[in-house]
mmCIF file of C-alpha atoms (C1' of nucleotides) in Angstrom:
data_model
loop_
_atom_site.group_PDB
_atom_site.id
_atom_site.type_symbol
_atom_site.label_atom_id
_atom_site.label_comp_id
_atom_site.label_asym_id
_atom_site.label_seq_id
_atom_site.Cartn_x
_atom_site.Cartn_y
_atom_site.Cartn_z
ATOM 1 C CA MET A 205 11.003 -1.521 4.214
ATOM 2 C CA SER A 206 10.937 -1.003 0.436
ATOM 3 C CA LEU A 207 11.440 2.644 0.617
ATOM 4 C CA ARG A 208 14.939 1.959 2.091
ATOM 5 C CA HIS A 209 15.673 -0.386 -0.935
ATOM 6 C CA ALA A 210 14.297 1.992 -3.577
ATOM 7 C CA VAL A 211 16.793 4.598 -2.131
ATOM 8 C CA LEU A 212 19.725 2.023 -2.268
ATOM 9 C CA GLY A 213 18.750 1.039 -5.718
ATOM 10 C CA LEU A 214 18.864 4.537 -6.974
ATOM 11 C CA LEU A 215 22.049 5.222 -5.280
ATOM 12 C CA SER A 216 23.490 2.202 -6.692
ATOM 13 C CA GLU A 217 23.643 3.778 -10.073
ATOM 14 C CA GLY A 218 25.590 6.797 -8.680
ATOM 15 C CA PRO A 219 25.856 9.388 -5.951
ATOM 16 C CA ALA A 220 23.059 11.876 -5.415
ATOM 17 C CA SER A 221 21.765 14.227 -2.936
ATOM 18 C CA GLY A 222 18.349 14.080 -1.333
ATOM 19 C CA TYR A 223 17.115 16.656 -3.647
ATOM 20 C CA ASP A 224 18.486 14.622 -6.702
ATOM 21 C CA LEU A 225 16.978 11.504 -5.397
ATOM 22 C CA MET A 226 13.518 13.171 -5.006
ATOM 23 C CA LYS A 227 13.633 14.132 -8.813
ATOM 24 C CA LEU A 228 14.613 10.504 -9.599
ATOM 25 C CA PHE A 229 11.813 9.206 -7.614
ATOM 26 C CA ASP A 230 9.368 11.610 -9.433
ATOM 27 C CA VAL A 231 10.487 10.568 -12.897
ATOM 28 C CA SER A 232 11.150 6.758 -12.488
ATOM 29 C CA LEU A 233 9.454 5.297 -9.421
ATOM 30 C CA SER A 234 6.478 7.509 -8.935
ATOM 31 C CA ASN A 235 4.023 4.975 -10.136
ATOM 32 C CA THR A 236 5.630 2.188 -8.452
ATOM 33 C CA TRP A 237 6.932 3.351 -5.081
ATOM 34 C CA PRO A 238 6.191 7.030 -4.641
ATOM 35 C CA ALA A 239 8.038 8.904 -1.809
ATOM 36 C CA THR A 240 7.740 12.244 -0.221
ATOM 37 C CA GLN A 241 10.412 14.568 0.428
ATOM 38 C CA SER A 242 10.241 14.171 4.332
ATOM 39 C CA GLN A 243 10.129 10.379 4.180
ATOM 40 C CA LEU A 244 13.233 10.617 1.920
ATOM 41 C CA TYR A 245 15.325 12.768 4.119
ATOM 42 C CA ALA A 246 14.595 10.806 7.056
ATOM 43 C CA GLU A 247 15.325 7.599 5.337
ATOM 44 C CA LEU A 248 18.784 8.993 4.246
ATOM 45 C CA GLY A 249 19.618 9.744 7.746
ATOM 46 C CA LYS A 250 18.772 6.209 8.928
ATOM 47 C CA LEU A 251 20.609 4.702 6.064
ATOM 48 C CA ALA A 252 23.743 6.817 6.819
ATOM 49 C CA ASP A 253 23.535 5.630 10.587
ATOM 50 C CA ALA A 254 23.204 2.030 9.408
ATOM 51 C CA GLY A 255 26.468 2.446 7.331
ATOM 52 C CA LEU A 256 24.600 1.544 4.127
ATOM 53 C CA VAL A 257 25.390 4.999 2.576
ATOM 54 C CA THR A 258 27.866 7.606 3.239
ATOM 55 C CA VAL A 259 28.032 11.345 2.776
ATOM 56 C CA ALA A 260 30.570 11.354 -0.095
ATOM 57 C CA ALA A 261 30.632 14.983 -0.582
ATOM 58 C CA GLU A 262 29.167 18.286 0.538
ATOM 59 C CA GLY A 263 28.329 21.228 -1.596
ATOM 60 C CA PRO A 264 26.786 24.684 -1.545
ATOM 61 C CA ARG A 265 23.514 25.308 0.302
ATOM 62 C CA GLY A 266 24.193 22.467 2.546
ATOM 63 C CA ARG A 267 23.987 19.729 -0.247
ATOM 64 C CA LYS A 268 25.019 16.514 0.963
ATOM 65 C CA GLU A 269 25.955 13.983 -1.687
ATOM 66 C CA TYR A 270 25.238 10.354 -0.803
ATOM 67 C CA ALA A 271 26.979 7.218 -2.040
ATOM 68 C CA ILE A 272 26.068 3.745 -1.508
ATOM 69 C CA THR A 273 28.639 1.733 0.446
ATOM 70 C CA GLU A 274 29.600 -2.056 -0.038
ATOM 71 C CA ASP A 275 27.324 -3.010 2.740
ATOM 72 C CA GLY A 276 24.377 -1.106 1.163
ATOM 73 C CA LEU A 277 25.016 -2.853 -2.125
ATOM 74 C CA ALA A 278 25.019 -6.174 -0.533
ATOM 75 C CA GLU A 279 21.776 -5.297 1.422
ATOM 76 C CA LEU A 280 20.223 -4.173 -1.967
ATOM 77 C CA ARG A 281 21.256 -7.498 -3.652
ATOM 78 C CA ARG A 282 19.971 -9.528 -0.525
ATOM 79 C CA TRP A 283 16.623 -7.787 -0.780
ATOM 80 C CA ILE A 284 16.205 -8.436 -4.525
ATOM 81 C CA THR A 285 16.983 -12.103 -4.322
ATOM 82 C CA ASP A 286 16.215 -13.276 -0.727
ATOM 83 C CA VAL A 287 13.190 -11.254 0.338
ATOM 84 C CA GLU A 288 9.937 -12.540 -1.269
ATOM 85 C CA PRO A 289 7.678 -9.679 -2.741
ATOM 86 C CA THR A 290 4.615 -9.089 -0.546
ATOM 87 C CA ARG A 291 1.656 -11.083 -1.798
ATOM 88 C CA VAL A 292 -1.142 -8.547 -1.481
ATOM 89 C CA ASN A 293 -1.272 -5.037 -3.217
ATOM 90 C CA ARG A 294 -3.992 -3.081 -1.771
ATOM 91 C CA SER A 295 -6.441 -1.561 -4.302
ATOM 92 C CA ASP A 296 -9.091 0.724 -3.027
ATOM 93 C CA MET A 297 -10.461 0.956 -6.691
ATOM 94 C CA LEU A 298 -11.094 -2.821 -6.525
ATOM 95 C CA LEU A 299 -12.339 -2.695 -2.952
ATOM 96 C CA ARG A 300 -15.246 -0.166 -3.912
ATOM 97 C CA VAL A 301 -16.358 -2.950 -6.419
ATOM 98 C CA PHE A 302 -17.378 -5.316 -3.674
ATOM 99 C CA PHE A 303 -19.720 -2.654 -2.504
ATOM 100 C CA LEU A 304 -21.363 -1.532 -5.663
ATOM 101 C CA GLY A 305 -24.598 -3.062 -4.647
ATOM 102 C CA ARG A 306 -25.069 -0.391 -2.174
ATOM 103 C CA ILE A 307 -25.484 2.208 -5.014
ATOM 104 C CA PRO A 308 -27.936 2.379 -7.968
ATOM 105 C CA PRO A 309 -26.993 0.199 -11.108
ATOM 106 C CA GLU A 310 -26.504 3.276 -13.184
ATOM 107 C CA ARG A 311 -24.144 4.724 -10.735
ATOM 108 C CA ALA A 312 -22.255 1.440 -10.391
ATOM 109 C CA ARG A 313 -21.862 1.452 -14.142
ATOM 110 C CA ALA A 314 -20.678 4.948 -14.071
ATOM 111 C CA TYR A 315 -17.977 4.060 -11.558
ATOM 112 C CA LEU A 316 -16.772 1.321 -13.860
ATOM 113 C CA ARG A 317 -16.949 3.385 -16.971
ATOM 114 C CA GLU A 318 -14.713 5.946 -15.083
ATOM 115 C CA GLN A 319 -12.319 3.446 -14.320
ATOM 116 C CA ALA A 320 -12.071 2.187 -17.851
ATOM 117 C CA ASP A 321 -11.635 5.780 -18.961
ATOM 118 C CA LEU A 322 -8.884 6.484 -16.354
ATOM 119 C CA ALA A 323 -7.014 3.277 -17.437
ATOM 120 C CA ALA A 324 -7.282 4.430 -21.018
ATOM 121 C CA GLU A 325 -5.779 7.765 -20.157
ATOM 122 C CA ARG A 326 -2.901 6.088 -18.064
ATOM 123 C CA LEU A 327 -2.267 3.770 -21.167
ATOM 124 C CA ALA A 328 -2.264 6.799 -23.489
ATOM 125 C CA HIS A 329 0.062 8.643 -21.066
ATOM 126 C CA MET A 330 2.498 5.730 -21.045
ATOM 127 C CA GLU A 331 2.391 5.233 -24.720
ATOM 128 C CA GLY A 332 3.349 9.029 -24.885
ATOM 129 C CA ILE A 333 6.444 8.689 -22.645
ATOM 130 C CA ARG A 334 7.668 5.501 -24.418
ATOM 131 C CA PRO A 335 9.568 7.134 -26.992
ATOM 132 C CA PHE A 336 11.494 9.222 -24.584
ATOM 133 C CA VAL A 337 12.756 6.218 -22.665
ATOM 134 C CA GLU A 338 13.685 4.054 -25.635
ATOM 135 C CA SER A 339 17.089 5.463 -25.893
ATOM 136 C CA GLY A 340 18.795 5.014 -22.492
ATOM 137 C CA THR A 341 21.396 2.298 -22.447
ATOM 138 C CA ASP A 342 22.102 2.299 -18.613
ATOM 139 C CA ASP A 343 20.605 -0.414 -16.432
ATOM 140 C CA LEU A 344 17.853 1.724 -14.905
ATOM 141 C CA SER A 345 16.551 2.575 -18.396
ATOM 142 C CA ARG A 346 16.712 -0.765 -19.568
ATOM 143 C CA TYR A 347 14.855 -2.301 -16.611
ATOM 144 C CA GLY A 348 12.700 0.948 -16.514
ATOM 145 C CA ARG A 349 11.395 -0.014 -19.987
ATOM 146 C CA ILE A 350 10.439 -3.538 -18.666
ATOM 147 C CA ALA A 351 8.642 -1.793 -15.811
ATOM 148 C CA LEU A 352 6.887 0.524 -18.107
ATOM 149 C CA GLU A 353 5.784 -2.490 -20.197
ATOM 150 C CA TYR A 354 4.330 -3.842 -17.056
ATOM 151 C CA GLY A 355 2.417 -0.603 -16.621
ATOM 152 C CA LEU A 356 1.041 -0.663 -20.205
ATOM 153 C CA ARG A 357 -0.060 -4.240 -20.013
ATOM 154 C CA LEU A 358 -1.737 -3.566 -16.571
ATOM 155 C CA SER A 359 -3.594 -0.560 -17.815
ATOM 156 C CA GLN A 360 -4.752 -2.443 -20.904
ATOM 157 C CA VAL A 361 -6.058 -5.228 -18.824
ATOM 158 C CA GLN A 362 -7.811 -2.723 -16.370
ATOM 159 C CA ARG A 363 -9.617 -0.941 -19.279
ATOM 160 C CA GLU A 364 -10.831 -4.231 -20.623
ATOM 161 C CA TRP A 365 -11.943 -5.625 -17.315
ATOM 162 C CA ALA A 366 -13.700 -2.432 -16.417
ATOM 163 C CA GLU A 367 -15.559 -2.391 -19.745
ATOM 164 C CA TRP A 368 -16.571 -5.998 -19.438
ATOM 165 C CA ALA A 369 -17.588 -5.530 -15.692
ATOM 166 C CA GLU A 370 -19.577 -2.605 -16.742
ATOM 167 C CA SER A 371 -21.516 -4.744 -19.233
ATOM 168 C CA GLN A 372 -22.271 -7.268 -16.447
ATOM 169 C CA ILE A 373 -24.454 -4.913 -14.426
ATOM 170 C CA LYS A 374 -28.043 -5.073 -15.363
ATOM 171 C CA MET B 159 -9.238 5.712 5.081
ATOM 172 C CA SER B 160 -10.238 2.631 3.096
ATOM 173 C CA LEU B 161 -10.341 0.286 6.009
ATOM 174 C CA ARG B 162 -13.100 2.190 7.622
ATOM 175 C CA HIS B 163 -15.023 1.859 4.335
ATOM 176 C CA ALA B 164 -14.251 -1.836 4.112
ATOM 177 C CA VAL B 165 -15.889 -2.279 7.434
ATOM 178 C CA LEU B 166 -18.891 -0.192 6.596
ATOM 179 C CA GLY B 167 -19.166 -2.157 3.317
ATOM 180 C CA LEU B 168 -19.214 -5.588 5.125
ATOM 181 C CA LEU B 169 -21.639 -4.276 7.610
ATOM 182 C CA SER B 170 -23.995 -2.808 4.975
ATOM 183 C CA GLU B 171 -24.654 -6.632 4.213
ATOM 184 C CA GLY B 172 -25.835 -7.297 7.750
ATOM 185 C CA PRO B 173 -24.793 -6.829 11.430
ATOM 186 C CA ALA B 174 -21.499 -8.737 12.460
ATOM 187 C CA SER B 175 -19.161 -8.885 15.465
ATOM 188 C CA GLY B 176 -15.505 -7.889 15.266
ATOM 189 C CA TYR B 177 -14.838 -11.624 15.235
ATOM 190 C CA ASP B 178 -17.245 -12.254 12.345
ATOM 191 C CA LEU B 179 -15.848 -9.355 10.291
ATOM 192 C CA MET B 180 -12.399 -10.852 10.789
ATOM 193 C CA LYS B 181 -13.576 -13.959 9.091
ATOM 194 C CA LEU B 182 -15.261 -11.999 6.371
ATOM 195 C CA PHE B 183 -12.251 -10.014 5.618
ATOM 196 C CA ASP B 184 -10.206 -13.195 5.356
ATOM 197 C CA VAL B 185 -12.608 -14.925 2.817
ATOM 198 C CA SER B 186 -13.595 -11.967 0.789
ATOM 199 C CA LEU B 187 -11.157 -9.146 1.056
ATOM 200 C CA SER B 188 -7.945 -10.623 1.958
ATOM 201 C CA ASN B 189 -6.499 -10.062 -1.580
ATOM 202 C CA THR B 190 -7.778 -6.557 -1.971
ATOM 203 C CA TRP B 191 -7.673 -4.888 1.412
ATOM 204 C CA PRO B 192 -6.339 -7.193 4.203
ATOM 205 C CA ALA B 193 -6.742 -6.074 7.866
ATOM 206 C CA THR B 194 -5.358 -7.407 11.111
ATOM 207 C CA GLN B 195 -7.529 -8.104 14.197
ATOM 208 C CA SER B 196 -6.199 -5.317 16.182
ATOM 209 C CA GLN B 197 -6.670 -2.931 13.323
ATOM 210 C CA LEU B 198 -10.332 -4.040 13.143
ATOM 211 C CA TYR B 199 -11.407 -3.816 16.656
ATOM 212 C CA ALA B 200 -9.797 -0.266 16.864
ATOM 213 C CA GLU B 201 -11.727 0.823 13.783
ATOM 214 C CA LEU B 202 -14.902 -0.476 15.090
ATOM 215 C CA GLY B 203 -14.508 1.532 18.396
ATOM 216 C CA LYS B 204 -13.743 4.644 16.160
ATOM 217 C CA LEU B 205 -16.756 3.872 13.884
ATOM 218 C CA ALA B 206 -19.127 3.633 16.890
ATOM 219 C CA ASP B 207 -17.787 6.976 18.341
ATOM 220 C CA ALA B 208 -18.492 8.571 15.043
ATOM 221 C CA GLY B 209 -21.987 7.373 14.949
ATOM 222 C CA LEU B 210 -21.418 5.312 11.697
ATOM 223 C CA VAL B 211 -22.110 1.983 13.450
ATOM 224 C CA THR B 212 -23.941 1.042 16.642
ATOM 225 C CA VAL B 213 -23.675 -1.853 18.923
ATOM 226 C CA ALA B 214 -26.925 -3.565 18.089
ATOM 227 C CA ALA B 215 -26.736 -6.559 20.385
ATOM 228 C CA GLU B 216 -24.488 -8.181 22.950
ATOM 229 C CA GLY B 217 -23.911 -11.774 23.331
ATOM 230 C CA PRO B 218 -21.969 -14.338 25.267
ATOM 231 C CA ARG B 219 -18.232 -13.834 26.010
ATOM 232 C CA GLY B 220 -18.630 -10.046 25.418
ATOM 233 C CA ARG B 221 -19.608 -10.491 21.874
ATOM 234 C CA LYS B 222 -20.776 -7.182 20.419
ATOM 235 C CA GLU B 223 -22.820 -7.174 17.303
ATOM 236 C CA TYR B 224 -22.412 -4.072 15.220
ATOM 237 C CA ALA B 225 -24.889 -2.737 12.783
ATOM 238 C CA ILE B 226 -24.403 0.108 10.084
ATOM 239 C CA THR B 227 -26.417 3.416 10.831
ATOM 240 C CA GLU B 228 -28.041 5.563 8.173
ATOM 241 C CA ASP B 229 -25.089 7.917 8.497
ATOM 242 C CA GLY B 230 -22.744 4.960 7.918
ATOM 243 C CA LEU B 231 -24.542 3.981 4.755
ATOM 244 C CA ALA B 232 -24.353 7.475 3.462
ATOM 245 C CA GLU B 233 -20.826 7.743 4.162
ATOM 246 C CA LEU B 234 -20.150 4.500 2.289
ATOM 247 C CA ARG B 235 -22.202 5.581 -0.689
ATOM 248 C CA ARG B 236 -20.341 9.001 -0.653
ATOM 249 C CA TRP B 237 -16.875 7.150 -0.514
ATOM 250 C CA ILE B 238 -17.838 4.967 -3.462
ATOM 251 C CA THR B 239 -19.149 7.693 -5.743
ATOM 252 C CA ASP B 240 -17.295 10.870 -4.741
ATOM 253 C CA VAL B 241 -13.987 9.796 -3.679
ATOM 254 C CA GLU B 242 -11.360 9.138 -6.200
ATOM 255 C CA PRO B 243 -9.563 5.876 -5.958
ATOM 256 C CA THR B 244 -5.775 6.386 -5.238
ATOM 257 C CA ARG B 245 -3.947 6.645 -8.512
ATOM 258 C CA VAL B 246 -0.881 4.573 -7.248
ATOM 259 C CA ASN B 247 -0.718 1.142 -5.912
ATOM 260 C CA ARG B 248 2.668 0.408 -4.619
ATOM 261 C CA SER B 249 4.397 -2.765 -5.688
ATOM 262 C CA ASP B 250 7.712 -3.957 -4.450
ATOM 263 C CA MET B 251 7.577 -6.820 -6.892
ATOM 264 C CA LEU B 252 7.819 -4.202 -9.675
ATOM 265 C CA LEU B 253 10.287 -2.095 -7.538
ATOM 266 C CA ARG B 254 12.817 -4.798 -7.737
ATOM 267 C CA VAL B 255 12.632 -4.900 -11.512
ATOM 268 C CA PHE B 256 14.208 -1.485 -11.715
ATOM 269 C CA PHE B 257 17.186 -2.664 -9.980
ATOM 270 C CA LEU B 258 17.658 -6.065 -11.586
ATOM 271 C CA GLY B 259 20.710 -4.650 -13.250
ATOM 272 C CA ARG B 260 22.683 -4.994 -9.830
ATOM 273 C CA ILE B 261 22.462 -8.758 -9.806
ATOM 274 C CA PRO B 262 23.801 -11.381 -12.478
ATOM 275 C CA PRO B 263 21.656 -11.801 -15.475
ATOM 276 C CA GLU B 264 20.946 -15.371 -14.536
ATOM 277 C CA ARG B 265 19.705 -14.063 -11.306
ATOM 278 C CA ALA B 266 17.464 -11.522 -12.837
ATOM 279 C CA ARG B 267 15.968 -14.218 -15.139
ATOM 280 C CA ALA B 268 15.518 -16.628 -12.167
ATOM 281 C CA TYR B 269 13.666 -13.677 -10.348
ATOM 282 C CA LEU B 270 11.157 -13.085 -13.087
ATOM 283 C CA ARG B 271 10.774 -16.805 -13.723
ATOM 284 C CA GLU B 272 9.724 -16.936 -9.991
ATOM 285 C CA GLN B 273 7.254 -14.143 -10.432
ATOM 286 C CA ALA B 274 5.790 -15.918 -13.321
ATOM 287 C CA ASP B 275 5.274 -19.078 -11.450
ATOM 288 C CA LEU B 276 3.799 -17.285 -8.542
ATOM 289 C CA ALA B 277 1.215 -15.626 -10.890
ATOM 290 C CA ALA B 278 0.527 -19.046 -12.419
ATOM 291 C CA GLU B 279 -0.019 -20.346 -8.956
ATOM 292 C CA ARG B 280 -2.364 -17.460 -8.007
ATOM 293 C CA LEU B 281 -4.174 -18.055 -11.322
ATOM 294 C CA ALA B 282 -4.660 -21.600 -10.522
ATOM 295 C CA HIS B 283 -5.857 -20.958 -7.051
ATOM 296 C CA MET B 284 -8.370 -18.443 -8.319
ATOM 297 C CA GLU B 285 -9.615 -20.814 -10.922
ATOM 298 C CA GLY B 286 -10.016 -23.401 -8.120
ATOM 299 C CA ILE B 287 -12.297 -21.151 -5.990
ATOM 300 C CA ARG B 288 -14.382 -20.031 -8.836
ATOM 301 C CA PRO B 289 -16.731 -22.857 -8.673
ATOM 302 C CA PHE B 290 -17.509 -22.118 -5.088
ATOM 303 C CA VAL B 291 -18.294 -18.590 -5.494
ATOM 304 C CA GLU B 292 -20.471 -19.066 -8.654
ATOM 305 C CA SER B 293 -23.628 -19.822 -6.691
ATOM 306 C CA GLY B 294 -24.186 -16.840 -4.365
ATOM 307 C CA THR B 295 -26.846 -14.423 -5.352
ATOM 308 C CA ASP B 296 -26.508 -11.667 -2.842
ATOM 309 C CA ASP B 297 -24.720 -8.384 -3.940
ATOM 310 C CA LEU B 298 -21.231 -9.125 -2.123
ATOM 311 C CA SER B 299 -21.132 -12.519 -4.136
ATOM 312 C CA ARG B 300 -22.178 -11.004 -7.363
ATOM 313 C CA TYR B 301 -19.678 -8.232 -7.156
ATOM 314 C CA GLY B 302 -17.137 -10.491 -5.443
ATOM 315 C CA ARG B 303 -17.168 -12.411 -8.749
ATOM 316 C CA ILE B 304 -16.466 -9.379 -10.686
ATOM 317 C CA ALA B 305 -13.529 -8.731 -8.379
ATOM 318 C CA LEU B 306 -12.400 -12.259 -8.788
ATOM 319 C CA GLU B 307 -12.363 -11.721 -12.552
ATOM 320 C CA TYR B 308 -10.215 -8.797 -12.067
ATOM 321 C CA GLY B 309 -7.653 -10.884 -10.004
ATOM 322 C CA LEU B 310 -7.755 -13.585 -12.699
ATOM 323 C CA ARG B 311 -7.045 -11.365 -15.508
ATOM 324 C CA LEU B 312 -4.349 -9.515 -13.511
ATOM 325 C CA SER B 313 -2.644 -12.874 -12.613
ATOM 326 C CA GLN B 314 -2.712 -13.757 -16.285
ATOM 327 C CA VAL B 315 -1.080 -10.567 -17.518
ATOM 328 C CA GLN B 316 1.525 -10.786 -14.795
ATOM 329 C CA ARG B 317 2.440 -14.248 -15.760
ATOM 330 C CA GLU B 318 2.730 -13.193 -19.549
ATOM 331 C CA TRP B 319 4.643 -10.155 -18.717
ATOM 332 C CA ALA B 320 7.062 -11.865 -16.497
ATOM 333 C CA GLU B 321 7.663 -14.557 -19.088
ATOM 334 C CA TRP B 322 8.315 -11.947 -21.713
ATOM 335 C CA ALA B 323 10.542 -9.945 -19.437
ATOM 336 C CA GLU B 324 12.745 -12.926 -18.847
ATOM 337 C CA SER B 325 13.177 -13.441 -22.524
ATOM 338 C CA GLN B 326 14.270 -9.756 -22.741
ATOM 339 C CA ILE B 327 17.301 -10.294 -20.601
ATOM 340 C CA LYS B 328 20.422 -11.377 -22.385
ATOM 341 C "C1'" DC C 53 17.081 42.939 -7.011
ATOM 342 C "C1'" DT C 54 13.749 39.677 -7.831
ATOM 343 C "C1'" DC C 55 12.437 35.253 -9.022
ATOM 344 C "C1'" DT C 56 13.442 30.478 -9.488
ATOM 345 C "C1'" DT C 57 15.622 26.685 -8.316
ATOM 346 C "C1'" DC C 58 18.387 24.267 -4.836
ATOM 347 C "C1'" DA C 59 18.494 22.330 -0.624
ATOM 348 C "C1'" DT C 60 17.591 20.324 4.018
ATOM 349 C "C1'" DG C 61 15.017 19.514 7.642
ATOM 350 C "C1'" DT C 62 10.987 19.152 11.820
ATOM 351 C "C1'" DA C 63 6.278 17.882 13.673
ATOM 352 C "C1'" DA C 64 1.841 15.928 14.045
ATOM 353 C "C1'" DG C 65 -1.009 12.470 12.937
ATOM 354 C "C1'" DA C 66 -3.020 8.582 10.503
ATOM 355 C "C1'" DA C 67 -2.473 3.699 8.922
ATOM 356 C "C1'" DG C 68 -0.593 -0.580 9.340
ATOM 357 C "C1'" DT C 69 2.127 -4.687 11.649
ATOM 358 C "C1'" DT C 70 3.423 -7.690 15.299
ATOM 359 C "C1'" DA C 71 3.257 -9.408 19.681
ATOM 360 C "C1'" DC C 72 1.149 -9.839 23.956
ATOM 361 C "C1'" DA C 73 -2.684 -10.728 27.105
ATOM 362 C "C1'" DT C 74 -7.120 -12.568 29.010
ATOM 363 C "C1'" DG C 75 -10.877 -15.267 29.441
ATOM 364 C "C1'" DA C 76 -15.646 -17.481 28.283
ATOM 365 C "C1'" DT C 77 -18.314 -21.167 25.860
ATOM 366 C "C1'" DT C 78 -18.885 -25.144 23.260
ATOM 367 C "C1'" DT C 79 -17.515 -29.717 21.740
ATOM 368 C "C1'" DC C 80 -15.832 -34.152 22.341
ATOM 369 C "C1'" DG D 172 -11.720 -32.532 31.708
ATOM 370 C "C1'" DA D 173 -9.188 -31.225 27.569
ATOM 371 C "C1'" DA D 174 -8.992 -28.976 23.453
ATOM 372 C "C1'" DA D 175 -10.947 -25.928 20.098
ATOM 373 C "C1'" DT D 176 -13.304 -21.962 19.040
ATOM 374 C "C1'" DC D 177 -15.165 -17.568 20.234
ATOM 375 C "C1'" DA D 178 -14.367 -12.978 21.497
ATOM 376 C "C1'" DT D 179 -12.225 -8.734 22.693
ATOM 377 C "C1'" DG D 180 -8.768 -5.862 23.502
ATOM 378 C "C1'" DT D 181 -3.759 -3.037 24.567
ATOM 379 C "C1'" DA D 182 1.128 -1.760 23.591
ATOM 380 C "C1'" DA D 183 5.034 -0.696 20.864
ATOM 381 C "C1'" DC D 184 6.715 0.179 16.609
ATOM 382 C "C1'" DT D 185 7.141 1.192 11.602
ATOM 383 C "C1'" DT D 186 5.597 3.519 7.694
ATOM 384 C "C1'" DC D 187 3.345 7.117 5.175
ATOM 385 C "C1'" DT D 188 0.916 11.736 4.542
ATOM 386 C "C1'" DT D 189 0.567 16.639 5.036
ATOM 387 C "C1'" DA D 190 2.047 20.728 6.473
ATOM 388 C "C1'" DC D 191 5.307 23.870 8.236
ATOM 389 C "C1'" DA D 192 9.851 26.232 8.356
ATOM 390 C "C1'" DT D 193 14.080 28.130 6.666
ATOM 391 C "C1'" DG D 194 17.496 29.960 3.793
ATOM 392 C "C1'" DA D 195 21.435 29.818 0.114
ATOM 393 C "C1'" DA D 196 22.800 30.475 -4.731
ATOM 394 C "C1'" DG D 197 22.100 31.255 -9.490
ATOM 395 C "C1'" DA D 198 19.907 33.425 -13.518
ATOM 396 C "C1'" DG D 199 17.879 37.315 -15.822
#
DNA sequence: CTCTTCATGTAAGAAGTTACATGATTTC
DNA sequence: GAAATCATGTAACTTCTTACATGAAGAG
């Protein structure tokens, strides 16, 4: 149930509406835990029912500003420290690799070349946004930078691996 | 719909029953695309309805041996070459990082230390199974080794990143 | 007054998880 | 004869995706 905790995490920085949260997801968690609008509103409803968040204020256009409760904060902390991250992260990019023997070698190489290029693009993109996240001094920015560094290193290794893999196919 | 293609991929190596496939998933795809037994049997039924596999033989205890059809093979190839791998791979390990500011620094360091240790364990485990997969000469083994190399490099970078991240927290 | 942004929701379906249920065959 | 392995399935529930639906408020 990570979406729930992603929402709690964002609300732990301060109150926000579903609309605000959607934008926050897009700028901060989109590469780690993307969420759709319908999922988000549904989750906020369940979170409120469970008493982990409350509607702290209502604004124009039916805006509901949610705030995390003490119980919600406790649940967030419990999840971070006591719940083991899932071992497996599915990758349909890697799944295809197992079956590259079913297509002609030149096609298999093209597939790996493409993955190397895509990884290089992601790398360039992240390098590009780096200067814009250097400045923030709040926790989300500080730890966001650590997460960004992970993305950078991951893309790097993906690019190198894909290039190596391409060279392995005769 | 990657599960479908994982099944087609395994069947492209030769006929197998649901039970056989379950074992194959466990030894080859468990870290890339795990599947549960109930998912597998349901998918085989749908695949047969769609004409992508057929029941090639029946054995004792109601055993049904499935074989991929020409349509199934075409669909597998189409998926590998024409369908873009999904951009995002969710990681609840990384999601927690964004919210480490909500727990005391020593706890945050412990979390990252734990992730470094887990990555080191995975690395050691993969190094351990490496000799056993060196030998296979079929496509699934050859490409399985390339996938294993990915796992190795990924674990390595995860370990290094987690150690670095730990050092970043004052 | 028109366009953009803000704002919340519902519905249908696909995919994944967990638990239950059953029984035949082989091995020791 | 008991235990392990082989073998298939169903049911309930959670999670995620895609598409639809509606409308108020602010900016120019």
